[in-house]
Tab-separated table of C-alpha atoms in Angstrom:
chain	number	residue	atom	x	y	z
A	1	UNK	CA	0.000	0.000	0.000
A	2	UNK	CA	1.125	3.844	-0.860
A	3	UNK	CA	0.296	5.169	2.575
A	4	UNK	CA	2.389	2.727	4.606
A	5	UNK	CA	5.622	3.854	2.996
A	6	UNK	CA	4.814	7.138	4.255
A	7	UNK	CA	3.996	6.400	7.957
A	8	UNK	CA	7.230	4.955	7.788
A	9	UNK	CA	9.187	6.972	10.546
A	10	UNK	CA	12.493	9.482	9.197
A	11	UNK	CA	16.023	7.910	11.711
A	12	UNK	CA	18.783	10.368	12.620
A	13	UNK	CA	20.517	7.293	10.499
A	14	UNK	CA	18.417	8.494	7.389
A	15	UNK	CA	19.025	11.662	7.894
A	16	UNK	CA	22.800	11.329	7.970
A	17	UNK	CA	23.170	8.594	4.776
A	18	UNK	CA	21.250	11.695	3.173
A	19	UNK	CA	24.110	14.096	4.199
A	20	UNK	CA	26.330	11.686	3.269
A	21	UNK	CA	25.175	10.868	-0.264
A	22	UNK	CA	24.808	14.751	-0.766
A	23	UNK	CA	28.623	14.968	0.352
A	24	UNK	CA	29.959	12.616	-1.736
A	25	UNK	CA	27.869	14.453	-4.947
A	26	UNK	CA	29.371	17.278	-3.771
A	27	UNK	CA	32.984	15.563	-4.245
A	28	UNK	CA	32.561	13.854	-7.463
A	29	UNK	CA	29.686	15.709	-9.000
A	30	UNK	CA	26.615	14.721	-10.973
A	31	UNK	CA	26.945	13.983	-14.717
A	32	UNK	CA	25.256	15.793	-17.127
A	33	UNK	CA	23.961	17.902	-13.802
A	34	UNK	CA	26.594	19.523	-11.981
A	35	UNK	CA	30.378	19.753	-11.751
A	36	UNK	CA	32.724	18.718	-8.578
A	37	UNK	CA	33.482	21.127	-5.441
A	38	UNK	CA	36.489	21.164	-7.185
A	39	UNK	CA	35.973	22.399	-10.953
A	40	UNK	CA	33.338	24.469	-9.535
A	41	UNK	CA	35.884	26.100	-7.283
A	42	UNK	CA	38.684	26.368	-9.777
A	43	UNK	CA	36.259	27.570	-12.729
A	44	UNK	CA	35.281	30.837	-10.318
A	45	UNK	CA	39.006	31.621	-8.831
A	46	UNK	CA	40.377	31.597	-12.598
A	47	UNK	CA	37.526	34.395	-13.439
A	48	UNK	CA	38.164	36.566	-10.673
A	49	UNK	CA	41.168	38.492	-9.351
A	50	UNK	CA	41.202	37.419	-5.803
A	51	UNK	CA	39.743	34.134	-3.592
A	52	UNK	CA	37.211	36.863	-2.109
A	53	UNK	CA	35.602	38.010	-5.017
A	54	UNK	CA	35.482	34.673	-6.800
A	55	UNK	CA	34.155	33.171	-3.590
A	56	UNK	CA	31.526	35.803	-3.020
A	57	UNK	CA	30.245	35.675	-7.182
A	58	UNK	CA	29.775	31.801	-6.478
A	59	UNK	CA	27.560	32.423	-4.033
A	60	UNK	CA	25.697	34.785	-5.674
A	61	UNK	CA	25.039	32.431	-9.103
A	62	UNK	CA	23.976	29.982	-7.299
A	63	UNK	CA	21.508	31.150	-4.919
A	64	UNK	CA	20.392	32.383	-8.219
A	65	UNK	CA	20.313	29.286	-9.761
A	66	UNK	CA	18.630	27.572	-7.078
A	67	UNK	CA	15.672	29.800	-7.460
A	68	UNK	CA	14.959	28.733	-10.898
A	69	UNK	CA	12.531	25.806	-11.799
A	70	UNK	CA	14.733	23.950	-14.259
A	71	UNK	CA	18.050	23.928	-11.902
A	72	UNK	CA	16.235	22.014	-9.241
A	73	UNK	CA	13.923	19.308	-11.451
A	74	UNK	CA	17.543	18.829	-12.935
A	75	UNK	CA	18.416	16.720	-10.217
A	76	UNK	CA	15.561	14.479	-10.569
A	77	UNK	CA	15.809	11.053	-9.130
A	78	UNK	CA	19.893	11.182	-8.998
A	79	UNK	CA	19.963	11.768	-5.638
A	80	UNK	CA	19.378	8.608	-3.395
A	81	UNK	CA	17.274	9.281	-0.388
A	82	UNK	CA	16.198	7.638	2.773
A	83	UNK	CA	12.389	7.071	3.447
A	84	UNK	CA	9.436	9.030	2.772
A	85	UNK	CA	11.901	12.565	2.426
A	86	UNK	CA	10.828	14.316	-1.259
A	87	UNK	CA	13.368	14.454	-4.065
A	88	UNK	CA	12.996	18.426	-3.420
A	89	UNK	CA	14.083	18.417	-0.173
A	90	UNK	CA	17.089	16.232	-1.297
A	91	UNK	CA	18.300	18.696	-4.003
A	92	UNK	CA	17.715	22.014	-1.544
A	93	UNK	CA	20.118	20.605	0.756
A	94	UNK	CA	22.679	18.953	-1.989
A	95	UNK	CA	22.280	22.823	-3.836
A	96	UNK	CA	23.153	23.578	0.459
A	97	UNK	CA	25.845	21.894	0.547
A	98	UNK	CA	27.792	22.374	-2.551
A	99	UNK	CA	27.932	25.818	-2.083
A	100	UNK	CA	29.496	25.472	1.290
A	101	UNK	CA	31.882	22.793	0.597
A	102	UNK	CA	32.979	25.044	-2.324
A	103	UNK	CA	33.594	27.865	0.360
A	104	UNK	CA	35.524	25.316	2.224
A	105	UNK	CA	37.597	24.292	-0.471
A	106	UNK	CA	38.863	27.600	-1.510
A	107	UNK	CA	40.393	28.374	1.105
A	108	UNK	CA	42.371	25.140	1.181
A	109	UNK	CA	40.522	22.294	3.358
A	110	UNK	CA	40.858	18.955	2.658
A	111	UNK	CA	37.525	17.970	1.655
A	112	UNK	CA	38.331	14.393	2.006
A	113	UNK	CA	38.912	14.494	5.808
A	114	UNK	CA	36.297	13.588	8.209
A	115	UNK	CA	36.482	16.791	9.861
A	116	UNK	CA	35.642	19.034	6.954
A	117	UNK	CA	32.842	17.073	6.149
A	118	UNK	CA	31.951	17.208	9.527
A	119	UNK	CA	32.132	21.269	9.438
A	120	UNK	CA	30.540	21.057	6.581
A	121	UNK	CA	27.127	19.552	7.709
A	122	UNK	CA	27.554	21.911	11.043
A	123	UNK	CA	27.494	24.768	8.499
A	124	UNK	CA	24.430	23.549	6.465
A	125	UNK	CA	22.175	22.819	10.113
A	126	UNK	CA	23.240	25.341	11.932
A	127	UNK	CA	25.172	23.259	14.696
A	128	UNK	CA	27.939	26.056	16.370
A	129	UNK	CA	31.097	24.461	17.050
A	130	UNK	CA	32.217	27.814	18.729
A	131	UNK	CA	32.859	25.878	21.927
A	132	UNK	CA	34.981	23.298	20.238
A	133	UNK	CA	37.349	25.999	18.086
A	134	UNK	CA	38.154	27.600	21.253
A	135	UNK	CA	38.946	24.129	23.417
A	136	UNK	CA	41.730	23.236	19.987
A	137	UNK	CA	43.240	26.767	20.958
A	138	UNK	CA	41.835	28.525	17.838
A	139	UNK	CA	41.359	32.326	18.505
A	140	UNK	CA	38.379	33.873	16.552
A	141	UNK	CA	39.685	35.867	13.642
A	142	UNK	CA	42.271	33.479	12.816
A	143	UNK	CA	42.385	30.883	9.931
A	144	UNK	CA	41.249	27.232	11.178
A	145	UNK	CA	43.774	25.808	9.180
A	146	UNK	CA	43.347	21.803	8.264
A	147	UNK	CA	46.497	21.047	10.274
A	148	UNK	CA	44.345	22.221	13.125
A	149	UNK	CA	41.387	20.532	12.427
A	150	UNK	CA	42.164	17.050	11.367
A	151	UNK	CA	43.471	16.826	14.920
A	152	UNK	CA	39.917	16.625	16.301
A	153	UNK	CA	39.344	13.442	17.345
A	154	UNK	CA	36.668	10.680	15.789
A	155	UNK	CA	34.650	11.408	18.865
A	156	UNK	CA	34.032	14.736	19.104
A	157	UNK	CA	32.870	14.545	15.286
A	158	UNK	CA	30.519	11.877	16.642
A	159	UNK	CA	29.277	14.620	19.308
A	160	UNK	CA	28.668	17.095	16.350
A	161	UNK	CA	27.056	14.565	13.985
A	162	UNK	CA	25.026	13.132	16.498
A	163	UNK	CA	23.861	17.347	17.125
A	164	UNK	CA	23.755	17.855	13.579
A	165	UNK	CA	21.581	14.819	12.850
A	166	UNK	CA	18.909	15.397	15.851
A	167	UNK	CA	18.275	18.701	14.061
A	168	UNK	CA	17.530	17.835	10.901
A	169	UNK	CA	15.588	15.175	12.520
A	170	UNK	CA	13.423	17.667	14.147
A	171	UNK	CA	12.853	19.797	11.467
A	172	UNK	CA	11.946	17.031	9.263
A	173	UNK	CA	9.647	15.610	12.171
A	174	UNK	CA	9.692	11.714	13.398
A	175	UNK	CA	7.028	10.942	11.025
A	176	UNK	CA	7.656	10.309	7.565
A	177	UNK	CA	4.891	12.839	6.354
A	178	UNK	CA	7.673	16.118	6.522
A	179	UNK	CA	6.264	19.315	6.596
A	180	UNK	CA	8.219	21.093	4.238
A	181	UNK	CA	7.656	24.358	5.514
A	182	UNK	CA	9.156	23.604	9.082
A	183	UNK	CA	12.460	22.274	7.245
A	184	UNK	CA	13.534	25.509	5.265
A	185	UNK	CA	11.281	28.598	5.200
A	186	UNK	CA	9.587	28.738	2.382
A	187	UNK	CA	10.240	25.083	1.025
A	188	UNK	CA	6.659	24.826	-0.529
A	189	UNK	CA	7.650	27.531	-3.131
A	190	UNK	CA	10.482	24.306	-4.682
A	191	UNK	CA	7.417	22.520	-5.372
A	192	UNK	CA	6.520	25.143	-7.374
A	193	UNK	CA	9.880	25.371	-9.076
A	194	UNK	CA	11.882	27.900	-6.613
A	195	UNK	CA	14.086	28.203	-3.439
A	196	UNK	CA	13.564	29.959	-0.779
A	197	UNK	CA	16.228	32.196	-0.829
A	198	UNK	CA	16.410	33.897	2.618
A	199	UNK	CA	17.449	30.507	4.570
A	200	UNK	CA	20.060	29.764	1.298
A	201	UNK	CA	21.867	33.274	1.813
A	202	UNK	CA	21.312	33.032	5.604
A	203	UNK	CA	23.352	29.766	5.091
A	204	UNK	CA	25.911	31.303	2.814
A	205	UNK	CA	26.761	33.851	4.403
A	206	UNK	CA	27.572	31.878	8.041
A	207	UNK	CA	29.736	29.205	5.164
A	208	UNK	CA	31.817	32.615	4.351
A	209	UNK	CA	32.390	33.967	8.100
A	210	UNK	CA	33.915	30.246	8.597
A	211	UNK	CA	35.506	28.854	6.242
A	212	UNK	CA	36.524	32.256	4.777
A	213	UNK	CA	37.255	34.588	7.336
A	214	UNK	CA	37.849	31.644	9.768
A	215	UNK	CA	35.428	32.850	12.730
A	216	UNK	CA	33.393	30.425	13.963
A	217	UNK	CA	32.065	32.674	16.458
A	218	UNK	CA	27.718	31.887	17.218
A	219	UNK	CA	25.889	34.637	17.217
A	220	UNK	CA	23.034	32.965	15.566
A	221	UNK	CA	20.130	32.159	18.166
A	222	UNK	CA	18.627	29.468	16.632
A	223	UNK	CA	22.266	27.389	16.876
A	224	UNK	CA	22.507	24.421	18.800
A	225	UNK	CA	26.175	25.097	20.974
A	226	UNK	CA	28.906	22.123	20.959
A	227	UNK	CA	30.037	21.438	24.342
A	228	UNK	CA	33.423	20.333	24.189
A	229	UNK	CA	35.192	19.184	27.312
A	230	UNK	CA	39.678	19.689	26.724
A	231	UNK	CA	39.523	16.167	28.252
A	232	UNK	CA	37.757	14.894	25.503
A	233	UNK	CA	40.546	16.364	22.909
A	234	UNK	CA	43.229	13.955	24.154
């Protein structure tokens, strides 16, 4: 029966093989769709003069693009996705994504390391790892270079990942039935063929105050804060 698959309930496990799939998309692209993190990345910085500029005109084409009809229905069924969550919802948050792994990987980290990929999905839900930057011995303001963060151990990005996937669990609700407009403001308007574009530029622009300007400072109420014990960093 139709219904059943639908009262089927959403698992923070869904949730993160969604992130996950998106992720790796991100990496290696979608044929015929849209290019790697990487070519993306490179295509900008060899049109523009400086990282800034390049990074800031990415940002700006494709919140652009996302608000179009065509740029969305282009991913169609080529993104996997766990139960009962709309093929929508899956490209909003791979469209998400991309643009903040490309942020990432302009200014030089590894996007191949658990902890950038970690960052990354902190980024796209809104999970502040303020706490956590200051227990490595970051100071706000300065670059959070990858030699810094791939010394974060495996179980603090379980911490984060377990943060990041109970809020995207509660936005999507426990049942499978997801009320779109609880998971990004707006959300009904992609059924319609456009993006909301507040939450995507709302998104973007905490993507450039990290992984650009390197301040991972939370001044965002809605965060959920890391708490990071120095024990735990050992």
């Amino acid at each position: 029966m139709p219904n059943e698959d639908k009262k089927k309930k959403i698992t923070q496990e869904d949730i993160m093989n969604l992130l996950e799939g998106c992720y790796d998309k991100c990496i290696n692209g979608i044929p015929k769709v849209s290019p790697n993190v990487e070519d993306l990345a490179n295509d900008y910085l060899k049109k523009h003069k400086t990282k800034e500029e390049a990074c800031k005109a990415m940002i700006k084409n494709q919140i652009a693009k996302c608000t179009t009809s065509g740029f969305l229905t282009g991913f169609g069924g080529l993104i996997t996705l766990p139960v009962a969550i709309p093929a929508n919802v899956g490209s909003v948050i791979y469209v998400q994504m991309r643009m903040i792994a490309c942020i990432a990987y302009m200014n030089g980290y590894d996007l191949t390391c658990d902890q950038t990929q970690t960052f990354v999905y902190a980024c796209l839900a809104g999970v502040s790892v303020n706490q956590l930057v200051k227990a490595v011995g970051v100071k706000f303001g300065v670059k959070f270079a990858n030699s810094m963060i791939k010394k974060i151990p495996g179980k603090i990005l379980t911490k984060i990942n377990q943060k990041v996937g109970f809020r995207f669990l509660t936005k999507f609700g426990t049942k499978g039935l997801v009320n779109l407009g609880k998971l990004v403001p707006g959300v009904g308007a992609v059924i319609g063929g456009g993006l909301d574009y507040s939450e995507t530029k709302i998104i973007s622009k905490r993507a450039y105050k990290w992984f650009m300007e390197g301040d991972f400072s939370s001044n965002d109420k809605d965060e959920d804060i890391i708490d990071v014990d120095v024990k735990d960093l050992d």
